[in-house]
Amino acid sequence: MTKGEPPAAGGVDATRLAGVDMTLAYDQRTIARELSVSVPDESFTVVVGPNACGKSTLLRALSRMLKPAVGRVLLDGRDIAALPAKQVARTLGLLPQSSLAPDGITVADLVGRGRYPHQSLLRQWSREDERIVDRAMAATGVSALADRFVEELSGGQRQRVWIAMVLAQETPLLLLDEPTTYLDIAHQIDILDLCAGLHEDGRTVVAVLHDLNHAARYATHLIAMRDGRVVAEGRPQDVVTADLVEDVFGMPCRVIDDPETGTPLVVPAARRR
């Protein structure tokens, strides 16, 4: 691979979404240098790493919310910065780490905003849009909240509403920054099962997760980051080892087979008394 070309990952020679030789920074604070990431097509890619290692910054760059100071993001082989905003929005959906809804907006109206990239002067709101919105709300368990104001909801309910809006966008690429935030354990599994189903239906899903065991159970491709760089990537079975967990997270542990799925299960070392 020559410098400037998107790297192959997971045995994939070409990918719809890649970051190439990126320097990512906020004002004068540099988060990552010479960072290259290639997302395997139709994968469920999960990014893990300690706090402040650059996971969310990477997702912001891949979604065009943050322009690399150096390098570029390629979407379907073209620089994402040069593409029309609506074209990007029809291809790539993003759930950011924190989202603010306009005051006085209902759940149904907010989820309906996911359909805006598909509308134009010649194509207004249709019954098909309504069916897609209803399906997205049903998939995330918020149909009963359709007429409620978003600001009245709990943090977990709001999170599921935002996920419904991203689903209503119906993009082949989904980027989710900590989609299980604010959710209890049952709803965390519901959302991750939903993401796994979207992946199985042919979508490419990229998620930042804090729970390493959830990442190992659901990911088909795992990217481990530390200090703004990728330290390991590949199948969870190949990546998640006791040495890697201690190296990346500074946590002594054992890695065993999950009795339900056979995927790696991280068991922290017991506190010594």
Short mmCIF file of C-alpha atoms in Angstrom, two decimals:
data_model
loop_
_atom_site.label_atom_id
_atom_site.label_comp_id
_atom_site.label_asym_id
_atom_site.label_seq_id
_atom_site.Cartn_x
_atom_site.Cartn_y
_atom_site.Cartn_z
CA MET A 1 0.00 0.00 0.00
CA THR A 2 1.40 3.41 -0.94
CA LYS A 3 0.97 6.48 1.23
CA GLY A 4 -2.33 8.24 0.50
CA GLU A 5 -4.21 5.13 -0.57
CA PRO A 6 -6.98 3.72 1.61
CA PRO A 7 -5.64 0.76 3.60
CA ALA A 8 -7.13 -2.68 3.25
CA ALA A 9 -8.78 -4.03 6.40
CA GLY A 10 -10.10 -7.43 7.29
CA GLY A 11 -9.08 -8.75 3.91
CA VAL A 12 -11.18 -6.15 2.06
CA ASP A 13 -9.37 -4.56 -0.88
CA ALA A 14 -11.94 -1.83 -1.42
CA THR A 15 -14.25 -0.14 1.05
CA ARG A 16 -17.02 2.43 0.87
CA LEU A 17 -15.69 4.34 3.89
CA ALA A 18 -12.07 5.02 4.84
CA GLY A 19 -9.92 7.63 6.53
CA VAL A 20 -6.47 8.13 5.03
CA ASP A 21 -3.40 9.60 6.78
CA MET A 22 -5.54 11.84 8.97
CA THR A 23 -4.45 14.39 11.54
CA LEU A 24 -7.48 15.15 13.72
CA ALA A 25 -7.51 18.20 15.96
CA TYR A 26 -9.73 20.64 17.83
CA ASP A 27 -8.25 24.15 17.56
CA GLN A 28 -4.64 23.67 18.70
CA ARG A 29 -5.21 20.30 20.43
CA THR A 30 -4.20 17.37 18.23
CA ILE A 31 -6.02 14.10 18.94
CA ALA A 32 -4.51 11.84 16.27
CA ARG A 33 -1.74 11.92 13.67
CA GLU A 34 -1.33 9.81 10.51
CA LEU A 35 -4.46 7.85 11.42
CA SER A 36 -5.76 5.52 8.70
CA VAL A 37 -8.87 3.40 9.12
CA SER A 38 -10.72 1.27 6.58
CA VAL A 39 -14.22 0.02 7.40
CA PRO A 40 -14.95 -3.39 5.86
CA ASP A 41 -18.12 -3.28 3.76
CA GLU A 42 -21.22 -4.90 5.30
CA SER A 43 -19.40 -5.35 8.61
CA PHE A 44 -20.45 -4.57 12.16
CA THR A 45 -17.32 -2.64 13.10
CA VAL A 46 -16.89 -1.63 16.73
CA VAL A 47 -14.30 0.88 17.96
CA VAL A 48 -13.06 0.42 21.53
CA GLY A 49 -10.45 2.08 23.71
CA PRO A 50 -10.02 4.08 26.91
CA ASN A 51 -11.56 7.50 27.47
CA ALA A 52 -10.07 10.33 25.40
CA CYS A 53 -8.22 7.98 23.02
CA GLY A 54 -9.88 9.44 19.90
CA LYS A 55 -12.80 7.04 19.28
CA SER A 56 -15.53 9.69 19.00
CA THR A 57 -13.19 12.05 17.15
CA LEU A 58 -12.60 9.34 14.56
CA LEU A 59 -16.34 8.86 14.11
CA ARG A 60 -16.85 12.63 13.74
CA ALA A 61 -14.22 12.68 11.01
CA LEU A 62 -15.69 9.71 9.15
CA SER A 63 -19.13 11.38 9.21
CA ARG A 64 -17.84 14.78 7.95
CA MET A 65 -18.64 16.53 11.23
CA LEU A 66 -14.91 17.18 11.72
CA LYS A 67 -12.62 18.01 8.82
CA PRO A 68 -9.16 16.44 9.12
CA ALA A 69 -6.39 19.02 9.47
CA VAL A 70 -4.33 16.69 7.26
CA GLY A 71 -5.51 13.73 5.19
CA ARG A 72 -8.99 12.93 3.99
CA VAL A 73 -12.05 10.74 4.37
CA LEU A 74 -13.17 8.76 1.33
CA LEU A 75 -16.80 7.83 0.76
CA ASP A 76 -17.27 5.56 -2.23
CA GLY A 77 -13.77 6.50 -3.36
CA ARG A 78 -14.36 10.27 -3.31
CA ASP A 79 -13.30 12.89 -0.80
CA ILE A 80 -16.32 13.25 1.49
CA ALA A 81 -15.67 16.99 1.88
CA ALA A 82 -16.35 17.51 -1.85
CA LEU A 83 -19.69 15.67 -1.91
CA PRO A 84 -23.08 17.42 -1.68
CA ALA A 85 -24.52 17.32 1.85
CA LYS A 86 -27.72 15.54 0.78
CA GLN A 87 -25.77 12.87 -1.08
CA VAL A 88 -23.76 12.16 2.07
CA ALA A 89 -26.93 12.14 4.18
CA ARG A 90 -28.55 9.59 1.87
CA THR A 91 -25.51 7.33 2.19
CA LEU A 92 -24.34 7.75 5.76
CA GLY A 93 -26.40 8.13 8.94
CA LEU A 94 -24.87 9.37 12.20
CA LEU A 95 -25.93 9.11 15.83
CA PRO A 96 -23.62 11.54 17.65
CA GLN A 97 -22.61 11.15 21.26
CA SER A 98 -25.00 13.88 22.41
CA SER A 99 -27.93 15.34 20.52
CA LEU A 100 -30.27 18.23 21.28
CA ALA A 101 -33.84 18.25 19.99
CA PRO A 102 -35.66 21.52 19.20
CA ASP A 103 -38.06 22.64 21.94
CA GLY A 104 -41.64 21.50 21.49
CA ILE A 105 -40.95 18.76 18.94
CA THR A 106 -42.76 15.44 19.22
CA VAL A 107 -41.18 12.04 18.90
CA ALA A 108 -42.89 11.34 15.57
CA ASP A 109 -41.77 14.69 14.13
CA LEU A 110 -38.17 14.17 15.23
CA VAL A 111 -38.01 10.66 13.78
CA GLY A 112 -39.61 12.03 10.61
CA ARG A 113 -36.66 14.37 10.15
CA GLY A 114 -34.67 11.30 9.17
CA ARG A 115 -36.57 11.37 5.87
CA TYR A 116 -35.47 14.90 4.89
CA PRO A 117 -32.42 13.80 2.84
CA HIS A 118 -34.77 11.83 0.58
CA GLN A 119 -37.08 14.76 -0.16
CA SER A 120 -36.90 17.51 -2.73
CA LEU A 121 -39.12 19.95 -4.57
CA LEU A 122 -40.30 17.05 -6.73
CA ARG A 123 -40.58 14.53 -3.91
CA GLN A 124 -42.49 15.61 -0.82
CA TRP A 125 -43.64 13.61 2.23
CA SER A 126 -45.33 10.38 1.16
CA ARG A 127 -47.07 7.36 2.61
CA GLU A 128 -43.83 5.45 2.10
CA ASP A 129 -42.03 7.98 4.33
CA GLU A 130 -44.74 7.48 6.95
CA ARG A 131 -44.36 3.69 6.79
CA ILE A 132 -40.58 3.97 7.18
CA VAL A 133 -40.95 6.26 10.21
CA ASP A 134 -43.49 3.90 11.80
CA ARG A 135 -41.15 0.95 11.19
CA ALA A 136 -38.18 2.79 12.73
CA MET A 137 -40.19 3.70 15.84
CA ALA A 138 -41.44 0.12 16.19
CA ALA A 139 -37.92 -1.28 15.84
CA THR A 140 -36.65 0.92 18.68
CA GLY A 141 -39.71 0.49 20.90
CA VAL A 142 -40.88 4.12 20.87
CA SER A 143 -44.15 3.85 18.92
CA ALA A 144 -46.20 4.48 22.07
CA LEU A 145 -44.27 7.73 22.57
CA ALA A 146 -45.06 9.15 19.11
CA ASP A 147 -47.16 12.08 20.38
CA ARG A 148 -44.97 12.89 23.40
CA PHE A 149 -42.62 15.86 23.45
CA VAL A 150 -39.00 14.76 23.31
CA GLU A 151 -37.98 16.97 26.26
CA GLU A 152 -40.45 15.07 28.49
CA LEU A 153 -38.70 11.74 27.98
CA SER A 154 -36.09 9.99 30.09
CA GLY A 155 -32.50 9.80 28.86
CA GLY A 156 -32.96 6.20 27.73
CA GLN A 157 -36.18 6.99 25.88
CA ARG A 158 -34.57 9.96 24.12
CA GLN A 159 -31.64 7.78 23.06
CA ARG A 160 -33.99 5.27 21.44
CA VAL A 161 -35.82 8.11 19.66
CA TRP A 162 -32.56 9.42 18.18
CA ILE A 163 -31.67 5.92 17.02
CA ALA A 164 -35.11 5.68 15.39
CA MET A 165 -34.42 8.92 13.52
CA VAL A 166 -31.13 7.52 12.18
CA LEU A 167 -32.91 4.31 11.14
CA ALA A 168 -35.58 6.33 9.33
CA GLN A 169 -32.80 7.87 7.25
CA GLU A 170 -32.39 4.39 5.67
CA THR A 171 -28.72 4.72 4.76
CA PRO A 172 -26.46 1.80 3.81
CA LEU A 173 -23.84 3.10 6.28
CA LEU A 174 -24.64 3.76 9.95
CA LEU A 175 -22.25 5.43 12.41
CA LEU A 176 -23.31 5.22 16.06
CA ASP A 177 -21.36 6.95 18.82
CA GLU A 178 -22.11 5.15 22.09
CA PRO A 179 -25.64 4.05 21.09
CA THR A 180 -26.21 2.30 24.44
CA THR A 181 -25.64 5.44 26.55
CA TYR A 182 -28.39 6.00 29.17
CA LEU A 183 -29.93 2.60 28.47
CA ASP A 184 -30.52 -0.12 31.06
CA ILE A 185 -28.99 -3.53 30.37
CA ALA A 186 -32.12 -4.95 28.69
CA HIS A 187 -32.41 -2.00 26.29
CA GLN A 188 -28.66 -2.10 25.64
CA ILE A 189 -29.03 -5.66 24.38
CA ASP A 190 -32.17 -4.72 22.41
CA ILE A 191 -30.28 -1.94 20.59
CA LEU A 192 -27.23 -4.10 19.92
CA ASP A 193 -29.46 -6.92 18.65
CA LEU A 194 -31.12 -4.35 16.37
CA CYS A 195 -27.70 -3.21 15.08
CA ALA A 196 -26.70 -6.84 14.49
CA GLY A 197 -29.90 -7.37 12.51
CA LEU A 198 -29.20 -4.30 10.36
CA HIS A 199 -25.74 -5.66 9.66
CA GLU A 200 -27.15 -9.07 8.75
CA ASP A 201 -29.53 -7.32 6.33
CA GLY A 202 -26.53 -5.90 4.48
CA ARG A 203 -25.84 -2.55 6.11
CA THR A 204 -22.41 -1.45 7.27
CA VAL A 205 -22.59 -0.48 10.94
CA VAL A 206 -19.81 1.33 12.82
CA ALA A 207 -20.26 1.86 16.56
CA VAL A 208 -18.21 3.22 19.43
CA LEU A 209 -18.82 1.10 22.54
CA HIS A 210 -17.40 1.30 26.06
CA ASP A 211 -18.34 -2.24 27.07
CA LEU A 212 -15.60 -4.49 25.74
CA ASN A 213 -17.67 -7.65 26.25
CA HIS A 214 -20.54 -6.21 24.23
CA ALA A 215 -18.05 -5.24 21.53
CA ALA A 216 -16.54 -8.73 21.44
CA ARG A 217 -19.96 -10.37 21.29
CA TYR A 218 -21.46 -8.27 18.49
CA ALA A 219 -18.60 -7.01 16.31
CA THR A 220 -17.50 -8.75 13.15
CA HIS A 221 -14.54 -6.34 12.99
CA LEU A 222 -12.97 -4.74 16.05
CA ILE A 223 -10.74 -1.66 16.12
CA ALA A 224 -8.81 -1.02 19.35
CA MET A 225 -7.46 2.51 19.83
CA ARG A 226 -5.09 4.13 22.29
CA ASP A 227 -3.59 7.63 22.28
CA GLY A 228 -5.07 8.51 18.89
CA ARG A 229 -3.82 5.47 17.03
CA VAL A 230 -5.05 2.03 16.08
CA VAL A 231 -3.15 -0.60 18.08
CA ALA A 232 -5.03 -3.68 16.83
CA GLU A 233 -7.89 -4.59 14.51
CA GLY A 234 -9.53 -7.72 13.16
CA ARG A 235 -11.97 -10.36 14.36
CA PRO A 236 -12.71 -10.15 18.09
CA GLN A 237 -11.43 -13.72 18.47
CA ASP A 238 -8.05 -12.57 17.14
CA VAL A 239 -7.89 -9.17 18.82
CA VAL A 240 -9.24 -9.56 22.36
CA THR A 241 -6.47 -11.07 24.47
CA ALA A 242 -5.43 -10.51 28.06
CA ASP A 243 -2.24 -8.80 26.86
CA LEU A 244 -4.16 -6.41 24.61
CA VAL A 245 -6.68 -5.50 27.33
CA GLU A 246 -3.88 -4.72 29.78
CA ASP A 247 -1.93 -2.81 27.13
CA VAL A 248 -4.89 -0.70 25.98
CA PHE A 249 -6.92 -0.32 29.17
CA GLY A 250 -4.30 -0.98 31.84
CA MET A 251 -6.49 -3.69 33.36
CA PRO A 252 -5.20 -7.16 34.30
CA CYS A 253 -7.74 -9.78 33.30
CA ARG A 254 -8.46 -13.24 31.98
CA VAL A 255 -10.13 -13.80 28.61
CA ILE A 256 -12.38 -16.84 28.41
CA ASP A 257 -15.01 -18.09 25.98
CA ASP A 258 -18.47 -16.62 26.48
CA PRO A 259 -20.64 -19.62 27.42
CA GLU A 260 -23.53 -18.28 25.30
CA THR A 261 -21.74 -17.25 22.11
CA GLY A 262 -18.18 -18.55 22.26
CA THR A 263 -16.88 -15.00 21.72
CA PRO A 264 -14.14 -13.57 23.97
CA LEU A 265 -15.30 -12.66 27.48
CA VAL A 266 -13.11 -10.37 29.56
CA VAL A 267 -13.03 -11.17 33.29
CA PRO A 268 -11.19 -8.51 35.33
CA ALA A 269 -8.62 -9.81 37.79
CA ALA A 270 -9.88 -9.94 41.38
CA ARG A 271 -8.82 -7.14 43.71
CA ARG A 272 -6.03 -8.26 45.94
CA ARG A 273 -6.73 -7.83 49.65
#
